[in-house]
Coordinates of C-alpha atoms in Angstrom, one line a residue:
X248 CA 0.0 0.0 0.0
X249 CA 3.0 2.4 -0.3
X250 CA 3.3 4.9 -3.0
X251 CA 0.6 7.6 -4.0
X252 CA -1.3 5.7 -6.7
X253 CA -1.7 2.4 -4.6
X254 CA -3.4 3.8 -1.2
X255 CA -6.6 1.9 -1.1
X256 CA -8.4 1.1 2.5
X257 CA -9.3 -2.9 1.6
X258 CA -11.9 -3.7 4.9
X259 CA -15.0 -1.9 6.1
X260 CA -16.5 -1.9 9.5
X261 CA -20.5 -0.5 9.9
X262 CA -20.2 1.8 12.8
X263 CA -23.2 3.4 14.2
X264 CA -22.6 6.6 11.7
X265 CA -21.5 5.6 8.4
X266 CA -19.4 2.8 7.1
X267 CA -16.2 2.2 7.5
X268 CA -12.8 1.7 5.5
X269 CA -9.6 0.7 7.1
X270 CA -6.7 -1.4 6.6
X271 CA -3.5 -3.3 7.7
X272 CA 0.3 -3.0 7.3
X273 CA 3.1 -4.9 8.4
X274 CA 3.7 -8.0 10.1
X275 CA 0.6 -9.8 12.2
X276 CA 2.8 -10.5 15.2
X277 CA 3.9 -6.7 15.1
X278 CA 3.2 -4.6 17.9
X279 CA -0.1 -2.3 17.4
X280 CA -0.2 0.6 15.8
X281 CA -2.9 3.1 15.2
X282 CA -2.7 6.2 12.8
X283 CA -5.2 8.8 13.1
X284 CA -5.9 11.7 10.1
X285 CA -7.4 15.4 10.4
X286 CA -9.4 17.1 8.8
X287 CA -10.0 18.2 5.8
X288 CA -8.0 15.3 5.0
X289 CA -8.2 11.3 5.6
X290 CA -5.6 8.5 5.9
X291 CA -3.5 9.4 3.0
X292 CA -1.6 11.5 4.8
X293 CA 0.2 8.7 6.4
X294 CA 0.7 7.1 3.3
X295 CA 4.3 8.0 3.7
X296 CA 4.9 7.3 7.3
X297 CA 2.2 3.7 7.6
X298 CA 4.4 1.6 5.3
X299 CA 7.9 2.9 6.8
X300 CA 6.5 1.8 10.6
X301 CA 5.2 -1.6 8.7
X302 CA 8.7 -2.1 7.8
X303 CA 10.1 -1.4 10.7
X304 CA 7.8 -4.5 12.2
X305 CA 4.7 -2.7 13.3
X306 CA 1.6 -3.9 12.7
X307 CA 0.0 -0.3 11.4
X308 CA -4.0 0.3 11.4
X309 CA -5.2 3.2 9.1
X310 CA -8.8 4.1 8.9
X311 CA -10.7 7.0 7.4
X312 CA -13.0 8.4 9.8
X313 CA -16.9 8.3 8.6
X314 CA -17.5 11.4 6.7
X315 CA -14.3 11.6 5.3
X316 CA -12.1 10.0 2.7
X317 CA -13.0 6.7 1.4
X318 CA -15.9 6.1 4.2
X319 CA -19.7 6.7 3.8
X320 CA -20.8 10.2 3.4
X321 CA -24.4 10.9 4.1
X322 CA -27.2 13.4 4.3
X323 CA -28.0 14.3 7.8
X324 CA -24.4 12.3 9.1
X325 CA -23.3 13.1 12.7
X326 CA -19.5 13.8 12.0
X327 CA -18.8 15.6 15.0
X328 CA -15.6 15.1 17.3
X329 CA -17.8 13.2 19.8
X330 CA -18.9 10.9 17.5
X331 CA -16.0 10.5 15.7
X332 CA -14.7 9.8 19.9
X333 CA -17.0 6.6 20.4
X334 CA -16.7 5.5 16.7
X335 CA -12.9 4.9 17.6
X336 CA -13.6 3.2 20.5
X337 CA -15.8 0.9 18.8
X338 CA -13.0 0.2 15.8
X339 CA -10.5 -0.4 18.6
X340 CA -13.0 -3.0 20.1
X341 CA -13.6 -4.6 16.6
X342 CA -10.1 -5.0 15.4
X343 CA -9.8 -6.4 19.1
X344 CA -6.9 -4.0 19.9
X345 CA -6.5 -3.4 24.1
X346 CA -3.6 -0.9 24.7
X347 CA -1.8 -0.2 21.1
X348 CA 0.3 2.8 19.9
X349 CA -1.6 5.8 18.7
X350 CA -0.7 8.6 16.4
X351 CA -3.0 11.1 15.9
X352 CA -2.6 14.4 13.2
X353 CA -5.0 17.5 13.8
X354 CA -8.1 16.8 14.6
X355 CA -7.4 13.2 15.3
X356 CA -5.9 14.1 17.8
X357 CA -8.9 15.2 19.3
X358 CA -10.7 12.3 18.5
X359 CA -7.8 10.0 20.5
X360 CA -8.1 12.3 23.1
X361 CA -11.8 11.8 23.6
X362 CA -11.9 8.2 22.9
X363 CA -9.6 7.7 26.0
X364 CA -10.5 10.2 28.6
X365 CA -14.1 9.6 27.7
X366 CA -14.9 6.2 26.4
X367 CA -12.1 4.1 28.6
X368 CA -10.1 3.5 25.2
X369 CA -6.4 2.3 26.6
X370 CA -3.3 3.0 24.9
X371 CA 0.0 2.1 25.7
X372 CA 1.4 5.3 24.2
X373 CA 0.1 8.3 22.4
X374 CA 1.6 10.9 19.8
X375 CA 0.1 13.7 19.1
X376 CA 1.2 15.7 15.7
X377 CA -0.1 19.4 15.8
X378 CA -3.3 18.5 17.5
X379 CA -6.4 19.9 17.7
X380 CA -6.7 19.6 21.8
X381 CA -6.8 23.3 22.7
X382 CA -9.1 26.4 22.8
X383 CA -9.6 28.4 21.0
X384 CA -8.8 26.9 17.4
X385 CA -10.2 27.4 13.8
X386 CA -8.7 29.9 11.2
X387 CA -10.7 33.0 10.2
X388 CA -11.6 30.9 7.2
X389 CA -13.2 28.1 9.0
X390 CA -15.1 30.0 11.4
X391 CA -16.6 31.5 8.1
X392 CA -17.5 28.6 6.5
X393 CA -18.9 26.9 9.5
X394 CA -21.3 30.3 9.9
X395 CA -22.2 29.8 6.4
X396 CA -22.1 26.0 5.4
X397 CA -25.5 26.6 3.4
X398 CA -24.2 29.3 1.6
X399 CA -20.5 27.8 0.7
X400 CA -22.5 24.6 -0.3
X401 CA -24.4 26.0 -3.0
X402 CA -20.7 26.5 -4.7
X403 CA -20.6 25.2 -8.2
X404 CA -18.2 22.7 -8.2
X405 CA -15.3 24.0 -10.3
X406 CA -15.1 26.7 -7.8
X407 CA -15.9 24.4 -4.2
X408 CA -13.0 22.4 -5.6
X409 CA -10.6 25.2 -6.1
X410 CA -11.6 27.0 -2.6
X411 CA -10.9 23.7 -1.0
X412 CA -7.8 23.1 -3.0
X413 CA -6.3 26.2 -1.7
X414 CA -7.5 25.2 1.8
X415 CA -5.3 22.3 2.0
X416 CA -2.3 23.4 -0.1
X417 CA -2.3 26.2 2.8
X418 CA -1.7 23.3 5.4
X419 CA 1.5 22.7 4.1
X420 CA 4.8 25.0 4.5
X421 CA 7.1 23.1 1.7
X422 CA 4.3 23.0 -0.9
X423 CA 2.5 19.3 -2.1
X424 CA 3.1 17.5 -5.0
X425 CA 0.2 17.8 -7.8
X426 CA -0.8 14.1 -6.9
X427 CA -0.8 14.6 -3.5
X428 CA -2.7 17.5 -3.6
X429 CA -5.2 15.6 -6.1
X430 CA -5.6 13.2 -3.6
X431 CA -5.9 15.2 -0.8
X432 CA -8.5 16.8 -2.4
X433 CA -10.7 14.4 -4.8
X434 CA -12.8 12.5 -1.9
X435 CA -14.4 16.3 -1.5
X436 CA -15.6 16.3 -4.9
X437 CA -18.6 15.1 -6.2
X438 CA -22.2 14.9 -5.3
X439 CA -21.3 13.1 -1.8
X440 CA -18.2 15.1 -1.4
X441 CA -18.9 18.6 -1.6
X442 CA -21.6 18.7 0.7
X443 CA -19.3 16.1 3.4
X444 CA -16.9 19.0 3.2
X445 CA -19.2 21.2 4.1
X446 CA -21.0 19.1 6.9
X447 CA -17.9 18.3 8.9
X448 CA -17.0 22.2 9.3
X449 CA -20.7 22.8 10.5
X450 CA -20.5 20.3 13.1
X451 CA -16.9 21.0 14.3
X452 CA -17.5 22.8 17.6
X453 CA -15.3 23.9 20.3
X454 CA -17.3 22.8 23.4
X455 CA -16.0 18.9 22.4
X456 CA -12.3 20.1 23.5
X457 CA -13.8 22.1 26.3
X458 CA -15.0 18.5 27.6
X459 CA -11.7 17.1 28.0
X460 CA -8.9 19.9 28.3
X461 CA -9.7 19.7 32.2
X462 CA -8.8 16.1 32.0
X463 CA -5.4 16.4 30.4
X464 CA -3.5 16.5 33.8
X465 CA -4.8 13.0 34.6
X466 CA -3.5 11.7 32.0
X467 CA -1.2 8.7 33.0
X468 CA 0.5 7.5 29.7
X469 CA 3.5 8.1 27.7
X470 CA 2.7 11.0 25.5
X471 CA 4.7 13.0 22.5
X472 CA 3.7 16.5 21.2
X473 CA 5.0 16.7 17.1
X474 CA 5.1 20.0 15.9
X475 CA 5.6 21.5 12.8
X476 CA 7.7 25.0 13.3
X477 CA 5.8 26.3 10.3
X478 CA 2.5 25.8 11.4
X479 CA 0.5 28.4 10.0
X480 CA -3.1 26.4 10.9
X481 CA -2.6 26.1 15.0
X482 CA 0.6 28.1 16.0
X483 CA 3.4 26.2 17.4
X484 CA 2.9 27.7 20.9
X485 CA -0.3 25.2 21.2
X486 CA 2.1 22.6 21.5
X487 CA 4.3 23.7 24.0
X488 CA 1.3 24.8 26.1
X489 CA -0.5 21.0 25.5
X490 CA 2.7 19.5 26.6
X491 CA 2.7 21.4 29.9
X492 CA -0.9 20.2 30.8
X493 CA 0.1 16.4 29.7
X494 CA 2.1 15.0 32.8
X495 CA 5.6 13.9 31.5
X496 CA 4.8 14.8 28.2
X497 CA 7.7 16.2 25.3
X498 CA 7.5 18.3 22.7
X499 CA 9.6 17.5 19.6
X500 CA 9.6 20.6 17.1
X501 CA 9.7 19.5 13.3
X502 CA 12.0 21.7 11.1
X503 CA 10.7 23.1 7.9
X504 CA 7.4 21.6 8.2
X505 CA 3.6 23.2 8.3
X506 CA 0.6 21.7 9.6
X507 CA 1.0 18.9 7.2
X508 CA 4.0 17.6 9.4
X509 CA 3.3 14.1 8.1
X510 CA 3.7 15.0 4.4
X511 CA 5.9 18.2 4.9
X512 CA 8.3 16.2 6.7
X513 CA 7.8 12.4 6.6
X514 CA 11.4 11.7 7.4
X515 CA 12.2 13.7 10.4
X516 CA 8.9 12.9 11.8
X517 CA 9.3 8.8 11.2
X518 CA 12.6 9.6 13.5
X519 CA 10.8 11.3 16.8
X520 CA 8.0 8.3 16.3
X521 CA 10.6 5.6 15.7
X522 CA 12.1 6.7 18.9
X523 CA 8.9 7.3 21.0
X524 CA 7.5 3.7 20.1
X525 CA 10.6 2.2 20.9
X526 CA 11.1 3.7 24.4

């Protein structure tokens, strides 16, 4: 599944909001890890970093949260945080994992945050890469889409597609590759994917962080903080001010990289997680 014409999510799960792809990488005797995405984008952006840890002898999990990327869009779809939270607990409970590695990217990050302090998930160590996990977040731009969602929906498609192809190419401080960026971009196209886009910025609200930034102080894990020194999306500061509220928690700054750490810097990330899931 490596390269950036082969990334396809072979197995499905229904979950209680939309099905479900995910897949599988590396040895079956590996020790467990899970990779979470953000948003506006889906598990591609690991498609760099999943097959290095696979060949490194982790057993890697990818999966595209509902709402997003290859899995179901819908009219009417809950894709907020929270129920992104419990649908990850669930997927931990169906691929029968107990306490595995998770690595979580933007808004993921969230979402592993929530499915542990909230919904018992156990991990036996977490890495978060520019997380979403702090008030306030959301760019001028978001806030004014998620105000007007109706409006921005009724977009003819050459232009939704260009607004959102900007969007993400601003994640990234090093610039993506055309096919990169065409994948980032492609599962919000379409009569399904333009109004997904849409939906998920509607329904991201602060108050699901509010719910668990108290609880970061009692968190009792091995925890990582990746940032990207470029980050333009959630300033770099965010990091160093999660890390203090984590207990025992580092903050490893990425060089040269935007909020798109995994795919501005696949290398030098691969390194601090290499190191992290080895300690």
């Amino acid at each position: 599944m490596d390269g950036t014409t082969a990334w396809r999510l072979r197995e499905s799960w229904e979950s209680p909001i939309g099905t479900v792809r995910w897949d599988r990488l590396g040895p079956d005797d590996g020790p467990p890890v899970v990779l979470l995405h953000g948003t506006p984008f889906s598990s591609y952006v690991w498609h760099e970093i999943a097959p290095a840890l696979a060949a490194e002898g982790h057993r890697v999990h990818v999966w595209d949260m509902p709402g997003y990327g290859a899995s179901a869009k819908s009219d009417g779809q809950d894709v907020s945080l929270k129920a992104q939270g419990e649908v990850f607990a669930g997927l931990l409970g169906v691929w029968g994992l107990t306490r595995p590695s998770v690595i979580a990217h933007d808004f993921g990050g969230c979402v592993s945050l929530g499915a542990h302090l909230l919904h018992g998930a156990g991990y036996r160590r977490l890495a978060l890469v520019d997380p979403v996990a702090l008030a306030p977040w959301g760019s001028p731009f978001f806030r004014l889409v998620a105000e007007h969602a109706d409006v921005f929906g009724q977009l003819p498609p050459p232009l939704h597609e260009a607004l959102v192809r900007e969007y993400v190419s601003s994640a990234s401080h090093r610039g993506l590759r055309s096919d990169v960026l065409a994948a980032l971009v492609a599962p919000w196209t379409g009569e399904a994917g333009q109004p997904a886009f849409y939906r998920q910025i509607a329904q991201a609200d602060q108050a699901h962080t509010d719910e668990i930034q108290g609880l970061y102080p009692s968190m009792d894990l091995p925890v990582t903080v990746c940032w990207g020194e470029r980050d333009t999306w959630i300033p770099p500061a965010k990091g160093e001010e999660l890390a203090s509220l984590i207990p025992g928690a580092r903050l490893r700054t990425i060089p040269d990289a935007g909020h798109l750490v995994p795919l501005d810097a696949p290398a030098r990330l691969l390194a601090a997680l290499l190191t992290f899931l080895a300690d």
